[in-house]
mmCIF file of C-alpha atoms in Angstrom:
data_model
loop_
_atom_site.group_PDB
_atom_site.id
_atom_site.type_symbol
_atom_site.label_atom_id
_atom_site.label_comp_id
_atom_site.label_asym_id
_atom_site.label_seq_id
_atom_site.Cartn_x
_atom_site.Cartn_y
_atom_site.Cartn_z
ATOM 1 C CA UNK G 181 0.000 0.000 0.000
ATOM 2 C CA UNK G 182 2.779 2.451 0.897
ATOM 3 C CA UNK G 183 4.618 1.766 -2.358
ATOM 4 C CA UNK G 184 1.420 2.150 -4.384
ATOM 5 C CA UNK G 185 0.527 5.492 -2.776
ATOM 6 C CA UNK G 186 4.101 6.680 -3.241
ATOM 7 C CA UNK G 187 4.216 5.805 -6.936
ATOM 8 C CA UNK G 188 0.674 6.744 -7.948
ATOM 9 C CA UNK G 189 0.014 9.852 -5.848
ATOM 10 C CA UNK G 190 2.923 11.342 -3.917
ATOM 11 C CA UNK G 191 5.642 11.161 -6.557
ATOM 12 C CA UNK G 192 3.545 12.832 -9.316
ATOM 13 C CA UNK G 193 2.590 15.601 -6.890
ATOM 14 C CA UNK G 194 6.180 16.206 -5.837
ATOM 15 C CA UNK G 195 7.334 16.082 -9.451
ATOM 16 C CA UNK G 196 5.124 19.119 -10.150
ATOM 17 C CA UNK G 197 6.264 20.858 -6.971
ATOM 18 C CA UNK G 198 9.874 20.170 -7.949
ATOM 19 C CA UNK G 199 9.332 21.610 -11.416
ATOM 20 C CA UNK G 200 7.929 24.761 -9.853
ATOM 21 C CA UNK G 201 10.986 25.037 -7.618
ATOM 22 C CA UNK G 202 13.345 24.565 -10.573
ATOM 23 C CA UNK G 203 11.508 27.153 -12.657
ATOM 24 C CA UNK G 204 11.621 29.651 -9.801
ATOM 25 C CA UNK G 205 15.396 29.207 -9.473
ATOM 26 C CA UNK G 206 15.933 29.451 -13.222
ATOM 27 C CA UNK G 207 13.531 32.271 -14.124
ATOM 28 C CA UNK G 208 12.570 34.064 -10.875
ATOM 29 C CA UNK G 209 8.833 33.695 -11.487
ATOM 30 C CA UNK G 210 6.462 36.469 -10.486
ATOM 31 C CA UNK G 211 4.646 34.861 -7.544
ATOM 32 C CA UNK G 212 2.166 37.737 -7.320
ATOM 33 C CA UNK G 213 1.062 37.058 -10.901
ATOM 34 C CA UNK G 214 0.835 33.314 -10.243
ATOM 35 C CA UNK G 215 -1.400 34.009 -7.249
ATOM 36 C CA UNK G 216 -3.653 36.198 -9.412
ATOM 37 C CA UNK G 217 -3.930 33.431 -12.029
ATOM 38 C CA UNK G 218 -4.972 30.952 -9.330
ATOM 39 C CA UNK G 219 -7.418 33.368 -7.693
ATOM 40 C CA UNK G 220 -9.108 35.000 -10.646
ATOM 41 C CA UNK G 221 -8.734 32.545 -13.524
ATOM 42 C CA UNK G 222 -8.479 28.908 -12.470
ATOM 43 C CA UNK G 223 -10.325 28.521 -9.165
ATOM 44 C CA UNK G 224 -13.598 30.184 -10.293
ATOM 45 C CA UNK G 225 -13.817 27.730 -13.218
ATOM 46 C CA UNK G 226 -13.148 24.745 -10.939
ATOM 47 C CA UNK G 227 -15.746 25.869 -8.395
ATOM 48 C CA UNK G 228 -18.401 26.575 -11.037
ATOM 49 C CA UNK G 229 -17.975 23.177 -12.709
ATOM 50 C CA UNK G 230 -17.928 21.368 -9.339
ATOM 51 C CA UNK G 231 -21.259 22.906 -8.420
ATOM 52 C CA UNK G 232 -22.709 22.432 -11.911
ATOM 53 C CA UNK G 233 -21.828 18.710 -12.169
ATOM 54 C CA UNK G 234 -22.525 17.821 -8.526
ATOM 55 C CA UNK G 235 -24.586 14.605 -8.159
ATOM 56 C CA UNK G 236 -25.794 13.803 -4.657
ATOM 57 C CA UNK G 237 -29.064 12.605 -3.107
ATOM 58 C CA UNK G 238 -30.699 15.149 -0.761
ATOM 59 C CA UNK G 239 -30.275 12.936 2.320
ATOM 60 C CA UNK G 240 -26.610 12.178 1.669
ATOM 61 C CA UNK G 241 -25.979 15.810 0.803
ATOM 62 C CA UNK G 242 -27.449 16.773 4.167
ATOM 63 C CA UNK G 243 -25.289 14.273 6.054
ATOM 64 C CA UNK G 244 -22.106 15.358 4.284
ATOM 65 C CA UNK G 245 -22.938 19.030 4.808
ATOM 66 C CA UNK G 246 -23.531 18.451 8.533
ATOM 67 C CA UNK G 247 -20.331 16.416 8.843
ATOM 68 C CA UNK G 248 -18.236 19.061 7.131
ATOM 69 C CA UNK G 249 -19.790 21.987 9.004
ATOM 70 C CA UNK G 250 -19.121 20.328 12.366
ATOM 71 C CA UNK G 251 -15.650 19.267 11.264
ATOM 72 C CA UNK G 252 -14.611 22.806 10.312
ATOM 73 C CA UNK G 253 -16.247 24.276 13.426
ATOM 74 C CA UNK G 254 -14.397 21.910 15.758
ATOM 75 C CA UNK G 255 -11.078 22.548 14.008
ATOM 76 C CA UNK G 256 -11.723 26.278 14.315
ATOM 77 C CA UNK G 257 -12.334 25.928 18.062
ATOM 78 C CA UNK G 258 -9.117 23.918 18.429
ATOM 79 C CA UNK G 259 -7.160 26.529 16.470
ATOM 80 C CA UNK G 260 -8.540 29.383 18.608
ATOM 81 C CA UNK G 261 -7.630 27.614 21.850
ATOM 82 C CA UNK G 262 -4.117 26.756 20.686
ATOM 83 C CA UNK G 263 -3.382 30.144 19.088
ATOM 84 C CA UNK G 264 -4.404 31.925 22.304
ATOM 85 C CA UNK G 265 -2.191 29.659 24.378
ATOM 86 C CA UNK G 266 0.684 30.396 21.995
ATOM 87 C CA UNK G 267 -0.131 34.159 22.091
ATOM 88 C CA UNK G 268 -0.020 34.542 18.324
ATOM 89 C CA UNK G 269 -0.378 37.918 16.606
ATOM 90 C CA UNK G 270 -3.542 38.788 14.657
ATOM 91 C CA UNK G 271 -1.982 37.991 11.280
ATOM 92 C CA UNK G 272 -0.327 34.823 12.544
ATOM 93 C CA UNK G 273 -3.580 33.664 14.159
ATOM 94 C CA UNK G 274 -5.348 33.962 10.785
ATOM 95 C CA UNK G 275 -2.569 32.029 9.024
ATOM 96 C CA UNK G 276 -2.553 29.364 11.764
ATOM 97 C CA UNK G 277 -6.318 28.837 11.551
ATOM 98 C CA UNK G 278 -6.193 28.649 7.756
ATOM 99 C CA UNK G 279 -3.470 26.006 7.975
ATOM 100 C CA UNK G 280 -5.882 23.799 9.924
ATOM 101 C CA UNK G 281 -9.217 24.289 8.184
ATOM 102 C CA UNK G 282 -7.967 24.681 4.584
ATOM 103 C CA UNK G 283 -6.812 21.220 3.559
ATOM 104 C CA UNK G 284 -5.699 19.743 0.254
ATOM 105 C CA UNK G 285 -8.977 18.055 -0.678
ATOM 106 C CA UNK G 286 -8.546 18.689 -4.402
ATOM 107 C CA UNK G 287 -5.214 18.049 -6.074
ATOM 108 C CA UNK G 288 -4.169 15.616 -3.327
ATOM 109 C CA UNK G 289 -7.487 14.394 -1.940
ATOM 110 C CA UNK G 290 -9.029 13.360 -5.258
ATOM 111 C CA UNK G 291 -6.118 11.066 -6.294
ATOM 112 C CA UNK G 292 -6.033 9.542 -2.797
ATOM 113 C CA UNK G 293 -9.777 8.903 -2.995
ATOM 114 C CA UNK G 294 -9.516 7.255 -6.414
ATOM 115 C CA UNK G 295 -6.683 5.041 -5.216
ATOM 116 C CA UNK G 296 -8.354 3.977 -1.982
ATOM 117 C CA UNK G 297 -11.771 3.263 -3.545
ATOM 118 C CA UNK G 298 -10.611 2.162 -7.003
ATOM 119 C CA UNK G 299 -12.638 4.841 -8.752
ATOM 120 C CA UNK G 300 -15.931 4.128 -6.960
ATOM 121 C CA UNK G 301 -18.434 6.755 -8.289
ATOM 122 C CA UNK G 302 -20.018 7.409 -4.889
ATOM 123 C CA UNK G 303 -16.659 7.902 -3.187
ATOM 124 C CA UNK G 304 -15.514 10.210 -5.985
ATOM 125 C CA UNK G 305 -18.699 12.283 -5.722
ATOM 126 C CA UNK G 306 -18.244 12.616 -1.971
ATOM 127 C CA UNK G 307 -14.679 13.857 -2.381
ATOM 128 C CA UNK G 308 -15.750 16.297 -5.093
ATOM 129 C CA UNK G 309 -18.420 17.657 -2.748
ATOM 130 C CA UNK G 310 -15.878 18.050 0.049
ATOM 131 C CA UNK G 311 -13.620 19.903 -2.394
ATOM 132 C CA UNK G 312 -16.519 22.232 -3.238
ATOM 133 C CA UNK G 313 -17.203 22.915 0.439
ATOM 134 C CA UNK G 314 -13.500 23.500 0.939
ATOM 135 C CA UNK G 315 -13.542 26.112 -1.828
ATOM 136 C CA UNK G 316 -16.498 27.791 -0.134
ATOM 137 C CA UNK G 317 -14.663 27.943 3.206
ATOM 138 C CA UNK G 318 -11.455 29.129 1.516
ATOM 139 C CA UNK G 319 -13.065 32.040 -0.270
ATOM 140 C CA UNK G 320 -15.362 33.060 2.562
ATOM 141 C CA UNK G 321 -13.734 32.585 5.959
ATOM 142 C CA UNK G 322 -10.200 32.072 4.591
ATOM 143 C CA UNK G 323 -10.157 35.291 2.576
ATOM 144 C CA UNK G 324 -12.062 37.366 5.128
ATOM 145 C CA UNK G 325 -9.866 36.283 8.059
ATOM 146 C CA UNK G 326 -6.704 37.340 6.246
ATOM 147 C CA UNK G 327 -8.331 40.538 4.973
ATOM 148 C CA UNK G 328 -9.445 41.402 8.478
ATOM 149 C CA UNK G 329 -5.997 40.723 9.907
ATOM 150 C CA UNK G 330 -4.352 42.934 7.293
ATOM 151 C CA UNK G 331 -6.856 45.783 7.548
ATOM 152 C CA UNK G 332 -6.606 46.327 11.276
ATOM 153 C CA UNK G 333 -9.586 44.181 12.142
ATOM 154 C CA UNK G 334 -12.378 46.071 10.381
ATOM 155 C CA UNK G 335 -15.145 43.786 9.189
ATOM 156 C CA UNK G 336 -16.156 46.285 6.505
ATOM 157 C CA UNK G 337 -12.741 46.135 4.814
ATOM 158 C CA UNK G 338 -12.759 42.333 5.015
ATOM 159 C CA UNK G 339 -16.241 42.194 3.466
ATOM 160 C CA UNK G 340 -15.276 44.547 0.639
ATOM 161 C CA UNK G 341 -12.197 42.462 -0.114
ATOM 162 C CA UNK G 342 -14.274 39.284 -0.139
ATOM 163 C CA UNK G 343 -16.881 40.728 -2.493
ATOM 164 C CA UNK G 344 -14.137 41.593 -4.973
ATOM 165 C CA UNK G 345 -13.331 37.892 -5.363
ATOM 166 C CA UNK G 346 -14.952 36.041 -8.307
ATOM 167 C CA UNK G 347 -15.300 32.667 -6.546
ATOM 168 C CA UNK G 348 -18.474 33.421 -4.512
ATOM 169 C CA UNK G 349 -20.227 34.438 -7.714
ATOM 170 C CA UNK G 350 -18.976 31.291 -9.465
ATOM 171 C CA UNK G 351 -20.404 29.211 -6.599
ATOM 172 C CA UNK G 352 -23.828 30.831 -6.816
ATOM 173 C CA UNK G 353 -23.908 30.710 -10.605
ATOM 174 C CA UNK G 354 -22.885 27.035 -10.693
ATOM 175 C CA UNK G 355 -25.554 26.179 -8.131
ATOM 176 C CA UNK G 356 -28.225 28.052 -10.099
ATOM 177 C CA UNK G 357 -27.300 26.253 -13.332
ATOM 178 C CA UNK G 358 -27.337 22.903 -11.467
ATOM 179 C CA UNK G 359 -30.675 23.391 -9.693
ATOM 180 C CA UNK G 360 -32.432 24.742 -12.766
ATOM 181 C CA UNK G 361 -30.753 22.102 -14.967
ATOM 182 C CA UNK G 362 -29.692 24.727 -17.463
ATOM 183 C CA UNK G 363 -27.591 23.353 -20.328
ATOM 184 C CA UNK G 364 -24.081 24.750 -20.582
ATOM 185 C CA UNK G 365 -23.316 25.736 -24.195
ATOM 186 C CA UNK G 366 -20.249 24.213 -25.824
ATOM 187 C CA UNK G 367 -18.524 27.568 -26.263
ATOM 188 C CA UNK G 368 -18.640 27.993 -22.452
ATOM 189 C CA UNK G 369 -18.115 24.403 -21.269
ATOM 190 C CA UNK G 370 -15.000 23.818 -23.390
ATOM 191 C CA UNK G 371 -13.002 26.819 -22.107
ATOM 192 C CA UNK G 372 -14.120 26.177 -18.528
ATOM 193 C CA UNK G 373 -12.998 22.567 -18.836
ATOM 194 C CA UNK G 374 -9.604 23.544 -20.204
ATOM 195 C CA UNK G 375 -9.089 26.064 -17.405
ATOM 196 C CA UNK G 376 -10.237 23.593 -14.746
ATOM 197 C CA UNK G 377 -7.852 20.918 -16.019
ATOM 198 C CA UNK G 378 -4.908 23.237 -15.370
ATOM 199 C CA UNK G 379 -5.657 23.590 -11.651
ATOM 200 C CA UNK G 380 -3.398 20.820 -10.325
ATOM 201 C CA UNK G 381 -0.340 21.697 -12.382
ATOM 202 C CA UNK G 382 -0.520 25.470 -11.877
ATOM 203 C CA UNK G 383 -1.327 25.270 -8.147
ATOM 204 C CA UNK G 384 1.531 22.856 -7.460
ATOM 205 C CA UNK G 385 3.920 24.817 -9.680
ATOM 206 C CA UNK G 386 3.020 27.895 -7.622
ATOM 207 C CA UNK G 387 3.673 25.991 -4.410
ATOM 208 C CA UNK G 388 7.055 24.814 -5.671
ATOM 209 C CA UNK G 389 8.043 28.364 -6.603
ATOM 210 C CA UNK G 390 6.924 29.629 -3.190
ATOM 211 C CA UNK G 391 8.880 26.938 -1.368
ATOM 212 C CA UNK G 392 12.074 28.122 -3.043
ATOM 213 C CA UNK G 393 11.319 31.690 -1.986
ATOM 214 C CA UNK G 394 10.697 30.528 1.576
ATOM 215 C CA UNK G 395 13.163 27.642 2.094
ATOM 216 C CA UNK G 396 12.440 24.727 4.406
ATOM 217 C CA UNK G 397 13.098 25.583 8.036
ATOM 218 C CA UNK G 398 13.073 23.056 10.832
ATOM 219 C CA UNK G 399 13.154 25.485 13.767
ATOM 220 C CA UNK G 400 9.573 26.802 13.819
ATOM 221 C CA UNK G 401 7.490 25.422 16.680
ATOM 222 C CA UNK G 402 4.292 26.953 15.293
ATOM 223 C CA UNK G 403 4.710 24.930 12.080
ATOM 224 C CA UNK G 404 5.090 21.654 13.987
ATOM 225 C CA UNK G 405 2.046 22.424 16.141
ATOM 226 C CA UNK G 406 -0.012 23.168 13.018
ATOM 227 C CA UNK G 407 1.107 19.975 11.261
ATOM 228 C CA UNK G 408 0.400 17.877 14.377
ATOM 229 C CA UNK G 409 -3.133 19.248 14.643
ATOM 230 C CA UNK G 410 -3.788 18.959 10.888
ATOM 231 C CA UNK G 411 -2.594 15.356 10.497
ATOM 232 C CA UNK G 412 -3.629 13.826 13.834
ATOM 233 C CA UNK G 413 -6.381 15.888 15.465
ATOM 234 C CA UNK G 414 -8.171 16.436 12.130
ATOM 235 C CA UNK G 415 -8.680 12.690 11.487
ATOM 236 C CA UNK G 416 -9.568 12.136 15.157
ATOM 237 C CA UNK G 417 -12.376 14.697 14.813
ATOM 238 C CA UNK G 418 -13.441 13.051 11.549
ATOM 239 C CA UNK G 419 -13.634 9.620 13.195
ATOM 240 C CA UNK G 420 -15.637 11.016 16.113
ATOM 241 C CA UNK G 421 -18.145 12.653 13.761
ATOM 242 C CA UNK G 422 -18.533 9.488 11.691
ATOM 243 C CA UNK G 423 -19.610 7.622 14.822
ATOM 244 C CA UNK G 424 -21.766 10.444 16.215
ATOM 245 C CA UNK G 425 -23.659 10.894 12.920
ATOM 246 C CA UNK G 426 -24.081 7.150 12.426
ATOM 247 C CA UNK G 427 -22.472 7.151 8.973
ATOM 248 C CA UNK G 428 -21.894 3.757 7.371
ATOM 249 C CA UNK G 429 -20.160 2.157 4.393
ATOM 250 C CA UNK G 430 -18.433 4.133 1.661
ATOM 251 C CA UNK G 431 -19.631 7.561 2.915
ATOM 252 C CA UNK G 432 -18.142 6.903 6.360
ATOM 253 C CA UNK G 433 -14.874 5.648 4.909
ATOM 254 C CA UNK G 434 -14.557 8.439 2.326
ATOM 255 C CA UNK G 435 -15.262 11.200 4.849
ATOM 256 C CA UNK G 436 -12.801 9.729 7.333
ATOM 257 C CA UNK G 437 -10.038 9.646 4.723
ATOM 258 C CA UNK G 438 -10.976 13.163 3.563
ATOM 259 C CA UNK G 439 -10.446 14.425 7.121
ATOM 260 C CA UNK G 440 -6.773 13.422 6.987
ATOM 261 C CA UNK G 441 -5.539 15.549 4.080
ATOM 262 C CA UNK G 442 -2.458 17.779 4.514
ATOM 263 C CA UNK G 443 -2.633 21.572 4.616
ATOM 264 C CA UNK G 444 -3.926 22.889 1.293
ATOM 265 C CA UNK G 445 -2.087 24.864 -1.351
ATOM 266 C CA UNK G 446 -4.818 27.508 -1.050
ATOM 267 C CA UNK G 447 -3.514 28.531 2.375
ATOM 268 C CA UNK G 448 -0.198 29.369 0.713
ATOM 269 C CA UNK G 449 -1.897 31.170 -2.163
ATOM 270 C CA UNK G 450 -3.918 33.243 0.314
ATOM 271 C CA UNK G 451 -0.791 34.063 2.290
ATOM 272 C CA UNK G 452 1.033 35.130 -0.873
ATOM 273 C CA UNK G 453 -1.937 37.095 -2.223
ATOM 274 C CA UNK G 454 -2.308 39.158 0.963
ATOM 275 C CA UNK G 455 1.315 38.987 2.164
ATOM 276 C CA UNK G 456 0.264 37.392 5.451
ATOM 277 C CA UNK G 457 2.850 34.962 6.898
ATOM 278 C CA UNK G 458 3.743 33.310 3.560
ATOM 279 C CA UNK G 459 6.783 31.606 5.090
ATOM 280 C CA UNK G 460 4.671 29.874 7.759
ATOM 281 C CA UNK G 461 2.052 28.876 5.178
ATOM 282 C CA UNK G 462 4.618 27.368 2.809
ATOM 283 C CA UNK G 463 6.297 25.420 5.630
ATOM 284 C CA UNK G 464 3.026 23.903 6.856
ATOM 285 C CA UNK G 465 2.015 22.829 3.336
ATOM 286 C CA UNK G 466 5.392 21.271 2.582
ATOM 287 C CA UNK G 467 5.947 19.473 5.892
ATOM 288 C CA UNK G 468 2.355 18.252 6.271
ATOM 289 C CA UNK G 469 2.421 16.883 2.713
ATOM 290 C CA UNK G 470 5.737 15.110 3.344
ATOM 291 C CA UNK G 471 4.488 13.512 6.549
ATOM 292 C CA UNK G 472 1.081 12.678 5.105
ATOM 293 C CA UNK G 473 2.472 9.633 3.323
ATOM 294 C CA UNK G 474 2.637 7.975 6.760
ATOM 295 C CA UNK G 475 -0.611 9.272 8.243
ATOM 296 C CA UNK G 476 -2.804 8.766 5.163
ATOM 297 C CA UNK G 477 -1.643 5.165 4.789
ATOM 298 C CA UNK G 478 -2.651 4.488 8.396
ATOM 299 C CA UNK G 479 -5.972 6.264 7.856
ATOM 300 C CA UNK G 480 -6.817 4.270 4.719
ATOM 301 C CA UNK G 481 -6.105 1.065 6.664
ATOM 302 C CA UNK G 482 -8.306 2.243 9.547
ATOM 303 C CA UNK G 483 -11.137 3.206 7.179
ATOM 304 C CA UNK G 484 -11.569 -0.431 6.134
ATOM 305 C CA UNK G 485 -12.858 -1.187 9.636
ATOM 306 C CA UNK G 486 -15.263 1.770 9.799
ATOM 307 C CA UNK G 487 -18.892 1.557 8.748
#
């Protein structure tokens, strides 16, 4: 199992990260421009198509929504308690919380899901839904928390910054098209598909370039605390919720595995976009992804006995 995950998931991901690092060293890429491409070009297309193509029964949708809402809420409470004990600054508190609640459910979670469930349609749909919820959290709380930290704590400034982002509108538009079953014309679906397909490569290239700018450091306690909470406490909360909500079978297993993803690339993109602790964000993404090969293997093994 370890060898299979390494060859089929981790190595391709790190190949793209490595290419980003090499390109940054060779060409000194403009990270600000890369962040803009991710924010305003790629992610809105991904979110719209995820909402538009979503297939889920009302009851299962309700259970997954409840699971994810409680999961994020509990992680938020944990992050608030820990950040206060560590006496983190306003900006650092926002970055720390984002490192816990913004996980890599897309370009890492989807391949893991396909490997663990051998392409099971239900499991894939569940992971796609989690990715959609993750996008919603990223571009609501994630953006507004950083905006608020950088604007001296004013909610008005945070709200204005959030409303300037295209992703909320892509979410609403995708949902409207899905609910009303409106056909998407070819001239729109083709470009959106092409843009969406570039998400993994561009996001990981951006991460690789950012890692070079902020080299790996092994002396930051806050990074280790974040990674510990993300990789161990996150799955523990997921397991607790699976039992409390009475989830069974593939949904229980898929949601448990989804709760064990490493810190997401979006936390780094947010940090770079708003210049809010980008070094911390890059370290948590890199180290949590490196260590996830151990924790996700254990979680996939545990999931077989759940439900």
